[in-house]
Amino acid sequence: MELVYTGKTKDVYALEDGNYLLQFKDDVTGVDGVFDPGANSVGLTIEGAGRAGLKLTKHFFEILKEKKIPTHYIDADINQATMTVTPAEVFGKGLEVICRYRAVGSFLRRYGLYAEEGQALDGFVEVTLKDDEREDPPISEDALDMLGILTKAEYKELKSLTQQIGNVVKEELAKKNIELYDIKFEFGRAGENKQIVLIDEISGGNMRAYKDGNYIEPLELEKMFL
Amino acid sequence: MELVYTGKTKDVYALEDGNYLLQFKDDVTGVDGVFDPGANSVGLTIEGAGRAGLKLTKHFFEILKEKKIPTHYIDADINQATMTVTPAEVFGKGLEVICRYRAVGSFLRRYGLYAEEGQALDGFVEVTLKDDEREDPPISEDALDMLGILTKAEYKELKSLTQQIGNVVKEELAKKNIELYDIKFEFGRAGENKQIVLIDEISGGNMRAYKDGNYIEPLELEKMFL
């Protein structure tokens, strides 16, 4: 088993059968020792954070499997904090795709002249580049196409999948009276036909969830939801 | 004649016939006393800047008129540094529409991971909000539609007009061996059918132009071109 990539919150190993193993770590992103899923550097280590993230990820990816929504997920081992996945290549040097149900965070910082804080957004999709140095800039469909990152047809598919998956997570959380404000996903191309599939994880670190108007800390979400 | 708006570089007067008069001022935007068309505050006053901007604007708007590309232009008086225009309402609180032929400026600051400085961009269009406080953020077609600023059909028309007008300016400059790198426009809705028309100005302050690889200062452009 060969270590092929060391990420901020996960290590990636190549398996002999051609699949990959994701090792979820207890490192979380943050600033000044405070957990912030939107931050671009590892801020602290919290025991059990990796397993908590994986439990939620396993839960949601298995629901998506039942619903025949394509992901890279094969299986997960909670004790080992590992997830086995099929190979997938990211778009360009990596994108984040955000689905928004309420106006908060960077959306509000950009468009606050036209949107009220907390305003309903009805599954609004936007894409940002994974680029720490340039603070993950938002990018349009036209620019993605022109720069050779994503074709127009792929963008359409990506947007549709994002809304489908966002709605699945939203409805699941709603069963526990938890409201999803926004969520970010990563996608890749898989297999010979380059099918677009959800990759990475779905955990507290990827979303803003609220209960009774109060923000739920990423690690609280696992306890509250599962 | 009633003063209805005082802008950074123009004052706007309502005329008795329902049209408007734009008074081009010698104030130019900039930072620390240096002329910077991209800046959001008035940096300095340069004698003749208003007239120079109007001369270029008159030149280009009259070419657009011949080509039947809709603008708000009626007439211009260079001596008085005034331009008469038809009424038009801006989109939301104002948009800037940028047409890019080479990767420089904010495009490169955002997408430098995927684009080389000076790379050809073939009339790439993007829209930013006029919002000094939030540093004129770029905004997508979907967000413009969702926030009620521009419909999808209007976006399509806006993009097409932007490329048509950008190409007219590019070809005109090319006749004097000047190369257009990028240009920004403002548009509005005019008349009962809310037709999309070009408004404001087309001058050195709205574009980046180069000759023999050297950037042409906005006020130099008028002397070099006309």
Short mmCIF file of C-alpha atoms in Angstrom, two decimals:
data_model
loop_
_atom_site.label_atom_id
_atom_site.label_comp_id
_atom_site.label_asym_id
_atom_site.label_seq_id
_atom_site.Cartn_x
_atom_site.Cartn_y
_atom_site.Cartn_z
CA MET A 1 0.00 0.00 0.00
CA GLU A 2 1.71 3.14 -1.24
CA LEU A 3 1.13 6.65 0.13
CA VAL A 4 0.38 8.76 -2.97
CA TYR A 5 -0.91 12.01 -1.46
CA THR A 6 -0.84 13.75 1.90
CA GLY A 7 -3.76 16.14 2.27
CA LYS A 8 -4.71 18.54 5.05
CA THR A 9 -7.26 16.20 6.59
CA LYS A 10 -6.69 12.91 4.70
CA ASP A 11 -3.87 10.72 3.40
CA VAL A 12 -4.40 8.77 0.19
CA TYR A 13 -2.93 5.31 -0.46
CA ALA A 14 -2.92 3.34 -3.73
CA LEU A 15 -4.23 -0.20 -3.32
CA GLU A 16 -2.98 -3.15 -5.38
CA ASP A 17 -6.37 -3.68 -7.05
CA GLY A 18 -6.28 -0.19 -8.57
CA ASN A 19 -8.57 1.42 -6.00
CA TYR A 20 -7.56 3.92 -3.32
CA LEU A 21 -7.72 4.07 0.46
CA LEU A 22 -8.49 7.39 2.17
CA GLN A 23 -7.14 7.64 5.71
CA PHE A 24 -9.22 10.22 7.59
CA LYS A 25 -6.98 12.16 10.01
CA ASP A 26 -7.79 13.97 13.24
CA ASP A 27 -6.30 17.16 11.79
CA VAL A 28 -8.91 19.79 11.01
CA THR A 29 -8.61 23.08 9.18
CA GLY A 30 -8.82 26.25 11.19
CA VAL A 31 -7.31 29.55 12.19
CA ASP A 32 -5.66 30.37 15.53
CA GLY A 33 -6.63 27.01 17.03
CA VAL A 34 -10.34 27.37 16.18
CA PHE A 35 -11.98 24.80 13.84
CA ASP A 36 -13.09 26.52 10.63
CA PRO A 37 -14.08 24.24 7.75
CA GLY A 38 -13.60 27.13 5.32
CA ALA A 39 -9.98 27.72 6.32
CA ASN A 40 -7.15 26.70 4.04
CA SER A 41 -4.64 25.46 6.62
CA VAL A 42 -4.63 22.86 9.36
CA GLY A 43 -5.40 24.67 12.58
CA LEU A 44 -5.53 21.92 15.18
CA THR A 45 -5.86 18.22 15.92
CA ILE A 46 -9.02 16.93 17.61
CA GLU A 47 -9.09 13.30 18.75
CA GLY A 48 -11.89 11.45 16.98
CA ALA A 49 -12.41 14.12 14.30
CA GLY A 50 -11.40 11.73 11.50
CA ARG A 51 -13.79 8.98 12.64
CA ALA A 52 -16.65 11.47 13.16
CA GLY A 53 -16.19 12.78 9.62
CA LEU A 54 -16.04 9.29 8.20
CA LYS A 55 -19.21 8.14 10.01
CA LEU A 56 -21.23 10.94 8.42
CA THR A 57 -19.54 10.41 5.05
CA LYS A 58 -20.34 6.66 5.12
CA HIS A 59 -23.94 7.42 6.09
CA PHE A 60 -24.52 9.88 3.24
CA PHE A 61 -22.52 8.03 0.56
CA GLU A 62 -24.55 4.86 1.24
CA ILE A 63 -27.80 6.77 0.84
CA LEU A 64 -26.49 8.17 -2.47
CA LYS A 65 -25.60 4.61 -3.57
CA GLU A 66 -29.18 3.49 -2.90
CA LYS A 67 -30.43 6.44 -4.92
CA LYS A 68 -28.05 5.54 -7.79
CA ILE A 69 -26.28 8.90 -7.59
CA PRO A 70 -22.69 8.24 -8.74
CA THR A 71 -19.87 8.56 -6.17
CA HIS A 72 -16.38 7.08 -5.80
CA TYR A 73 -17.41 5.25 -2.59
CA ILE A 74 -16.82 1.50 -2.20
CA ASP A 75 -16.70 0.85 1.54
CA ALA A 76 -15.63 2.31 4.89
CA ASP A 77 -13.97 0.97 8.04
CA ILE A 78 -14.92 3.25 10.94
CA ASN A 79 -12.47 1.69 13.44
CA GLN A 80 -9.53 2.21 11.10
CA ALA A 81 -10.95 5.58 9.93
CA THR A 82 -10.46 4.50 6.32
CA MET A 83 -12.63 4.61 3.21
CA THR A 84 -12.02 2.61 0.02
CA VAL A 85 -12.82 4.41 -3.23
CA THR A 86 -12.57 3.93 -6.99
CA PRO A 87 -10.07 6.04 -8.95
CA ALA A 88 -11.22 9.47 -10.13
CA GLU A 89 -9.39 12.42 -11.59
CA VAL A 90 -10.22 15.91 -10.35
CA PHE A 91 -11.10 18.81 -12.69
CA GLY A 92 -8.01 20.92 -13.34
CA LYS A 93 -6.18 21.26 -10.02
CA GLY A 94 -9.40 20.77 -8.05
CA LEU A 95 -12.74 22.56 -7.70
CA GLU A 96 -15.18 23.04 -4.88
CA VAL A 97 -18.85 23.11 -5.77
CA ILE A 98 -21.10 24.87 -3.29
CA CYS A 99 -24.85 24.46 -2.93
CA ARG A 100 -26.53 27.25 -0.99
CA TYR A 101 -29.91 27.24 0.74
CA ARG A 102 -29.41 30.42 2.77
CA ALA A 103 -27.27 33.51 2.21
CA VAL A 104 -24.33 33.33 4.63
CA GLY A 105 -20.52 33.19 4.47
CA SER A 106 -18.66 34.23 1.33
CA PHE A 107 -21.90 34.59 -0.67
CA LEU A 108 -23.06 37.32 1.67
CA ARG A 109 -19.62 38.95 1.75
CA ARG A 110 -19.74 39.20 -2.06
CA TYR A 111 -23.42 39.90 -2.73
CA GLY A 112 -24.55 41.61 0.48
CA LEU A 113 -25.71 44.63 -1.55
CA TYR A 114 -28.49 42.45 -2.98
CA ALA A 115 -29.05 39.73 -0.35
CA GLU A 116 -30.12 39.79 3.29
CA GLU A 117 -28.28 37.60 5.79
CA GLY A 118 -30.03 34.23 5.99
CA GLN A 119 -32.21 34.85 2.91
CA ALA A 120 -33.41 31.61 1.22
CA LEU A 121 -31.42 30.73 -1.93
CA ASP A 122 -33.14 27.53 -3.14
CA GLY A 123 -30.12 25.35 -3.93
CA PHE A 124 -28.00 28.00 -5.64
CA VAL A 125 -24.83 26.44 -7.10
CA GLU A 126 -21.44 28.08 -7.50
CA VAL A 127 -17.94 26.82 -8.20
CA THR A 128 -14.65 27.93 -6.66
CA LEU A 129 -11.11 26.98 -7.63
CA LYS A 130 -9.05 25.13 -5.03
CA ASP A 131 -6.19 27.62 -4.90
CA ASP A 132 -4.95 28.54 -1.42
CA GLU A 133 -2.65 31.25 -2.74
CA ARG A 134 -5.53 33.06 -4.49
CA GLU A 135 -8.05 32.37 -1.73
CA ASP A 136 -10.21 29.90 -3.69
CA PRO A 137 -11.72 32.38 -6.19
CA PRO A 138 -15.26 31.80 -7.56
CA ILE A 139 -15.28 30.98 -11.27
CA SER A 140 -18.01 31.12 -13.90
CA GLU A 141 -19.23 28.42 -16.29
CA ASP A 142 -17.71 30.36 -19.20
CA ALA A 143 -14.31 30.71 -17.51
CA LEU A 144 -14.25 27.00 -16.57
CA ASP A 145 -14.90 26.13 -20.19
CA MET A 146 -12.42 28.64 -21.64
CA LEU A 147 -9.61 27.57 -19.30
CA GLY A 148 -10.16 23.91 -20.20
CA ILE A 149 -11.20 22.89 -16.69
CA LEU A 150 -14.76 21.77 -17.40
CA THR A 151 -16.80 21.57 -20.61
CA LYS A 152 -20.24 23.22 -20.81
CA ALA A 153 -21.88 19.78 -20.82
CA GLU A 154 -19.89 18.74 -17.74
CA TYR A 155 -20.87 21.97 -15.96
CA LYS A 156 -24.54 21.21 -16.55
CA GLU A 157 -24.12 17.69 -15.17
CA LEU A 158 -22.08 18.96 -12.21
CA LYS A 159 -24.73 21.54 -11.32
CA SER A 160 -27.52 18.98 -11.54
CA LEU A 161 -25.64 16.43 -9.38
CA THR A 162 -24.79 19.13 -6.85
CA GLN A 163 -28.45 20.08 -6.43
CA GLN A 164 -29.55 16.44 -6.24
CA ILE A 165 -26.96 15.59 -3.57
CA GLY A 166 -27.52 18.85 -1.69
CA ASN A 167 -31.22 18.07 -1.53
CA VAL A 168 -30.55 14.53 -0.24
CA VAL A 169 -28.39 15.89 2.60
CA LYS A 170 -30.89 18.67 3.30
CA GLU A 171 -33.80 16.22 3.57
CA GLU A 172 -31.80 13.81 5.74
CA LEU A 173 -30.84 16.58 8.17
CA ALA A 174 -34.42 17.88 8.21
CA LYS A 175 -35.54 14.52 9.66
CA LYS A 176 -33.63 15.53 12.83
CA ASN A 177 -34.89 19.11 12.66
CA ILE A 178 -31.51 20.28 11.46
CA GLU A 179 -31.46 22.89 8.68
CA LEU A 180 -28.80 22.89 5.99
CA TYR A 181 -27.61 26.41 5.07
CA ASP A 182 -24.87 25.46 2.60
CA ILE A 183 -22.64 22.56 1.65
CA LYS A 184 -19.56 22.11 -0.51
CA PHE A 185 -18.69 19.09 -2.60
CA GLU A 186 -15.82 17.82 -4.71
CA PHE A 187 -16.31 15.92 -7.92
CA GLY A 188 -14.12 13.97 -10.33
CA ARG A 189 -14.20 12.02 -13.58
CA ALA A 190 -14.30 8.23 -13.18
CA GLY A 191 -14.03 5.24 -15.49
CA GLU A 192 -13.49 5.04 -19.21
CA ASN A 193 -16.52 7.18 -20.04
CA LYS A 194 -15.29 9.92 -17.65
CA GLN A 195 -18.53 9.90 -15.68
CA ILE A 196 -18.82 12.73 -13.16
CA VAL A 197 -18.91 11.32 -9.62
CA LEU A 198 -18.96 12.78 -6.12
CA ILE A 199 -15.60 12.30 -4.37
CA ASP A 200 -14.01 13.20 -1.03
CA GLU A 201 -16.41 13.38 1.92
CA ILE A 202 -19.74 14.67 3.24
CA SER A 203 -19.25 15.65 6.86
CA GLY A 204 -19.68 18.49 9.31
CA GLY A 205 -16.56 20.09 7.89
CA ASN A 206 -18.24 20.52 4.49
CA MET A 207 -21.45 22.21 5.51
CA ARG A 208 -23.13 24.82 7.66
CA ALA A 209 -26.00 23.25 9.62
CA TYR A 210 -28.30 24.98 12.12
CA LYS A 211 -30.72 23.79 14.77
CA ASP A 212 -33.31 26.16 16.26
CA GLY A 213 -31.37 29.05 14.72
CA ASN A 214 -28.06 28.01 16.28
CA TYR A 215 -25.03 26.99 14.26
CA ILE A 216 -23.97 23.37 14.89
CA GLU A 217 -20.21 22.90 15.27
CA PRO A 218 -18.89 20.34 12.73
CA LEU A 219 -18.04 17.74 15.39
CA GLU A 220 -21.37 18.21 17.17
CA LEU A 221 -23.23 17.41 13.96
CA GLU A 222 -22.16 13.76 13.98
CA LYS A 223 -23.37 13.29 17.59
CA MET A 224 -26.61 15.13 16.98
CA PHE A 225 -27.40 13.49 13.65
CA LEU A 226 -26.30 9.84 13.99
CA MET B 1 -31.49 71.82 -16.05
CA GLU B 2 -31.46 69.92 -12.81
CA LEU B 3 -28.41 68.12 -11.35
CA VAL B 4 -29.68 64.61 -10.61
CA TYR B 5 -26.47 62.70 -9.89
CA THR B 6 -22.87 63.54 -9.02
CA GLY B 7 -20.53 60.75 -10.06
CA LYS B 8 -16.80 60.30 -9.63
CA THR B 9 -15.96 61.47 -13.14
CA LYS B 10 -19.30 62.81 -14.45
CA ASP B 11 -22.27 64.87 -13.31
CA VAL B 12 -25.70 64.06 -14.67
CA TYR B 13 -28.38 66.68 -15.42
CA ALA B 14 -32.03 66.11 -16.34
CA LEU B 15 -33.08 68.02 -19.47
CA GLU B 16 -36.59 69.39 -20.02
CA ASP B 17 -37.22 67.10 -23.01
CA GLY B 18 -36.77 63.98 -20.86
CA ASN B 19 -33.21 63.28 -21.95
CA TYR B 20 -30.07 63.68 -19.84
CA LEU B 21 -26.86 65.66 -20.09
CA LEU B 22 -23.58 64.09 -18.92
CA GLN B 23 -20.95 66.62 -17.86
CA PHE B 24 -17.52 64.99 -18.20
CA LYS B 25 -15.23 66.20 -15.39
CA ASP B 26 -11.47 66.48 -15.19
CA ASP B 27 -11.50 64.29 -12.07
CA VAL B 28 -10.07 60.84 -12.67
CA THR B 29 -10.02 57.76 -10.46
CA GLY B 30 -6.75 56.72 -8.94
CA VAL B 31 -4.74 55.87 -5.87
CA ASP B 32 -2.08 58.05 -4.22
CA GLY B 33 -2.23 60.64 -7.00
CA VAL B 34 -1.68 58.10 -9.82
CA PHE B 35 -4.39 57.66 -12.48
CA ASP B 36 -5.85 54.13 -12.24
CA PRO B 37 -9.05 53.48 -14.20
CA GLY B 38 -9.72 50.42 -12.04
CA ALA B 39 -9.66 52.40 -8.77
CA ASN B 40 -12.86 53.16 -6.90
CA SER B 41 -12.10 56.70 -5.70
CA VAL B 42 -11.15 59.97 -7.32
CA GLY B 43 -7.37 60.25 -7.11
CA LEU B 44 -6.58 63.47 -8.90
CA THR B 45 -7.72 66.14 -11.32
CA ILE B 46 -6.06 66.43 -14.74
CA GLU B 47 -6.91 69.41 -16.94
CA GLY B 48 -8.48 68.23 -20.19
CA ALA B 49 -9.19 64.69 -18.95
CA GLY B 50 -12.95 65.16 -19.35
CA ARG B 51 -12.69 66.41 -22.92
CA ALA B 52 -10.21 63.69 -23.87
CA GLY B 53 -12.57 61.01 -22.56
CA LEU B 54 -15.52 62.58 -24.36
CA LYS B 55 -13.66 62.79 -27.70
CA LEU B 56 -12.99 59.06 -27.67
CA THR B 57 -16.51 58.33 -26.42
CA LYS B 58 -18.07 60.40 -29.22
CA HIS B 59 -15.86 58.69 -31.79
CA PHE B 60 -16.81 55.17 -30.70
CA PHE B 61 -20.50 55.83 -29.99
CA GLU B 62 -20.91 57.32 -33.48
CA ILE B 63 -19.35 54.21 -35.04
CA LEU B 64 -21.75 52.05 -33.00
CA LYS B 65 -24.65 54.18 -34.24
CA GLU B 66 -23.63 53.52 -37.85
CA LYS B 67 -23.45 49.81 -37.08
CA LYS B 68 -26.94 49.93 -35.50
CA ILE B 69 -25.64 48.73 -32.13
CA PRO B 70 -27.96 50.29 -29.51
CA THR B 71 -26.53 52.94 -27.15
CA HIS B 72 -27.95 55.85 -25.16
CA TYR B 73 -25.94 58.37 -27.22
CA ILE B 74 -27.65 61.33 -28.88
CA ASP B 75 -24.95 63.96 -29.34
CA ALA B 76 -21.80 65.43 -27.83
CA ASP B 77 -20.36 68.94 -27.40
CA ILE B 78 -16.59 68.63 -27.03
CA ASN B 79 -16.04 72.30 -26.04
CA GLN B 80 -18.55 72.07 -23.22
CA ALA B 81 -17.43 68.50 -22.38
CA THR B 82 -21.06 67.37 -22.41
CA MET B 83 -22.91 64.45 -23.95
CA THR B 84 -26.68 64.24 -24.44
CA VAL B 85 -28.21 60.81 -23.88
CA THR B 86 -31.60 59.09 -23.76
CA PRO B 87 -32.88 57.84 -20.40
CA ALA B 88 -31.82 54.34 -19.33
CA GLU B 89 -32.09 52.47 -16.07
CA VAL B 90 -29.10 50.47 -14.82
CA PHE B 91 -29.34 46.81 -13.78
CA GLY B 92 -29.71 46.56 -10.01
CA LYS B 93 -27.37 49.16 -8.49
CA GLY B 94 -25.07 49.02 -11.51
CA LEU B 95 -22.93 46.41 -13.24
CA GLU B 96 -19.66 46.50 -15.12
CA VAL B 97 -19.28 44.12 -18.04
CA ILE B 98 -15.73 43.27 -19.00
CA CYS B 99 -14.55 41.91 -22.34
CA ARG B 100 -11.08 40.36 -22.22
CA TYR B 101 -8.70 39.69 -25.09
CA ARG B 102 -5.59 39.00 -22.97
CA ALA B 103 -5.16 37.70 -19.42
CA VAL B 104 -4.11 40.65 -17.25
CA GLY B 105 -5.41 42.52 -14.20
CA SER B 106 -8.01 40.95 -11.92
CA PHE B 107 -8.54 37.99 -14.28
CA LEU B 108 -4.93 36.96 -13.78
CA ARG B 109 -5.06 37.64 -10.04
CA ARG B 110 -8.03 35.24 -9.79
CA TYR B 111 -7.15 32.60 -12.37
CA GLY B 112 -3.35 32.72 -12.47
CA LEU B 113 -3.21 29.02 -11.60
CA TYR B 114 -4.65 28.27 -15.05
CA ALA B 115 -3.67 31.26 -17.21
CA GLU B 116 -0.35 32.79 -18.23
CA GLU B 117 0.09 36.56 -18.12
CA GLY B 118 -0.89 38.02 -21.49
CA GLN B 119 -2.49 34.79 -22.75
CA ALA B 120 -5.11 35.35 -25.49
CA LEU B 121 -8.70 35.12 -24.21
CA ASP B 122 -10.78 35.68 -27.37
CA GLY B 123 -13.37 38.15 -26.08
CA PHE B 124 -14.09 36.49 -22.75
CA VAL B 125 -16.99 38.24 -20.96
CA GLU B 126 -17.50 38.60 -17.23
CA VAL B 127 -19.71 40.75 -15.05
CA THR B 128 -18.87 42.52 -11.79
CA LEU B 129 -21.15 44.35 -9.39
CA LYS B 130 -20.54 48.06 -8.89
CA ASP B 131 -20.03 47.90 -5.14
CA ASP B 132 -17.08 49.89 -3.78
CA GLU B 133 -17.50 48.48 -0.28
CA ARG B 134 -17.20 44.88 -1.51
CA GLU B 135 -14.54 45.69 -4.13
CA ASP B 136 -16.73 45.11 -7.20
CA PRO B 137 -17.12 41.32 -6.90
CA PRO B 138 -17.51 39.18 -10.04
CA ILE B 139 -20.95 37.59 -10.34
CA SER B 140 -22.23 34.65 -12.37
CA GLU B 141 -25.17 34.45 -14.79
CA ASP B 142 -27.03 32.25 -12.27
CA ALA B 143 -26.48 34.67 -9.38
CA LEU B 144 -27.55 37.68 -11.49
CA ASP B 145 -30.76 35.85 -12.33
CA MET B 146 -31.43 34.61 -8.79
CA LEU B 147 -30.85 38.03 -7.22
CA GLY B 148 -33.24 39.63 -9.71
CA ILE B 149 -30.57 41.80 -11.34
CA LEU B 150 -30.67 40.37 -14.86
CA THR B 151 -32.78 37.65 -16.47
CA LYS B 152 -31.13 34.77 -18.33
CA ALA B 153 -32.36 36.20 -21.64
CA GLU B 154 -30.94 39.63 -20.75
CA TYR B 155 -27.61 38.05 -19.81
CA LYS B 156 -27.38 36.41 -23.22
CA GLU B 157 -28.12 39.72 -24.96
CA LEU B 158 -25.66 41.58 -22.70
CA LYS B 159 -22.89 39.09 -23.46
CA SER B 160 -23.51 39.26 -27.20
CA LEU B 161 -23.56 43.09 -27.23
CA THR B 162 -20.39 43.19 -25.11
CA GLN B 163 -18.51 41.01 -27.60
CA GLN B 164 -19.84 42.97 -30.59
CA ILE B 165 -18.83 46.31 -29.08
CA GLY B 166 -15.52 44.97 -27.77
CA ASN B 167 -14.70 43.76 -31.28
CA VAL B 168 -15.59 47.15 -32.81
CA VAL B 169 -13.22 48.95 -30.42
CA LYS B 170 -10.52 46.30 -30.91
CA GLU B 171 -10.67 46.62 -34.71
CA GLU B 172 -10.68 50.43 -34.59
CA LEU B 173 -7.60 50.47 -32.34
CA ALA B 174 -5.88 47.87 -34.51
CA LYS B 175 -6.02 50.34 -37.43
CA LYS B 176 -3.50 52.45 -35.47
CA ASN B 177 -1.49 49.36 -34.44
CA ILE B 178 -2.89 49.59 -30.93
CA GLU B 179 -3.87 46.32 -29.28
CA LEU B 180 -6.85 46.10 -26.93
CA TYR B 181 -6.21 43.83 -23.90
CA ASP B 182 -9.50 44.40 -22.08
CA ILE B 183 -12.37 46.86 -21.85
CA LYS B 184 -15.25 47.44 -19.48
CA PHE B 185 -18.73 48.64 -20.37
CA GLU B 186 -21.91 49.68 -18.63
CA PHE B 187 -25.35 48.86 -19.95
CA GLY B 188 -28.90 49.83 -19.12
CA ARG B 189 -32.51 49.22 -20.14
CA ALA B 190 -34.04 51.88 -22.40
CA GLY B 191 -37.48 52.64 -23.75
CA GLU B 192 -40.77 50.90 -23.24
CA ASN B 193 -39.51 47.55 -24.46
CA LYS B 194 -36.57 47.73 -22.01
CA GLN B 195 -34.02 47.27 -24.78
CA ILE B 196 -30.46 46.71 -23.54
CA VAL B 197 -28.25 49.62 -24.60
CA LEU B 198 -24.65 50.64 -23.99
CA ILE B 199 -24.42 53.62 -21.61
CA ASP B 200 -21.71 55.76 -19.97
CA GLU B 201 -18.51 56.12 -22.01
CA ILE B 202 -15.82 54.39 -24.06
CA SER B 203 -12.51 56.06 -23.27
CA GLY B 204 -8.97 55.37 -22.16
CA GLY B 205 -10.24 55.04 -18.62
CA ASN B 206 -12.35 51.99 -19.57
CA MET B 207 -9.73 49.90 -21.28
CA ARG B 208 -6.19 48.57 -21.29
CA ALA B 209 -4.52 49.32 -24.62
CA TYR B 210 -0.95 48.48 -25.66
CA LYS B 211 1.35 49.59 -28.48
CA ASP B 212 4.48 47.59 -29.32
CA GLY B 213 4.09 45.77 -26.00
CA ASN B 214 3.90 48.99 -23.96
CA TYR B 215 0.84 50.01 -21.96
CA ILE B 216 -0.74 53.25 -23.17
CA GLU B 217 -1.75 55.64 -20.38
CA PRO B 218 -5.49 56.54 -20.62
CA LEU B 219 -4.85 60.17 -21.55
CA GLU B 220 -2.18 59.23 -24.09
CA LEU B 221 -4.66 57.02 -25.91
CA GLU B 222 -6.76 59.93 -27.12
CA LYS B 223 -3.69 61.71 -28.56
CA MET B 224 -2.34 58.54 -30.14
CA PHE B 225 -5.65 57.36 -31.56
CA LEU B 226 -7.48 60.46 -32.75
#
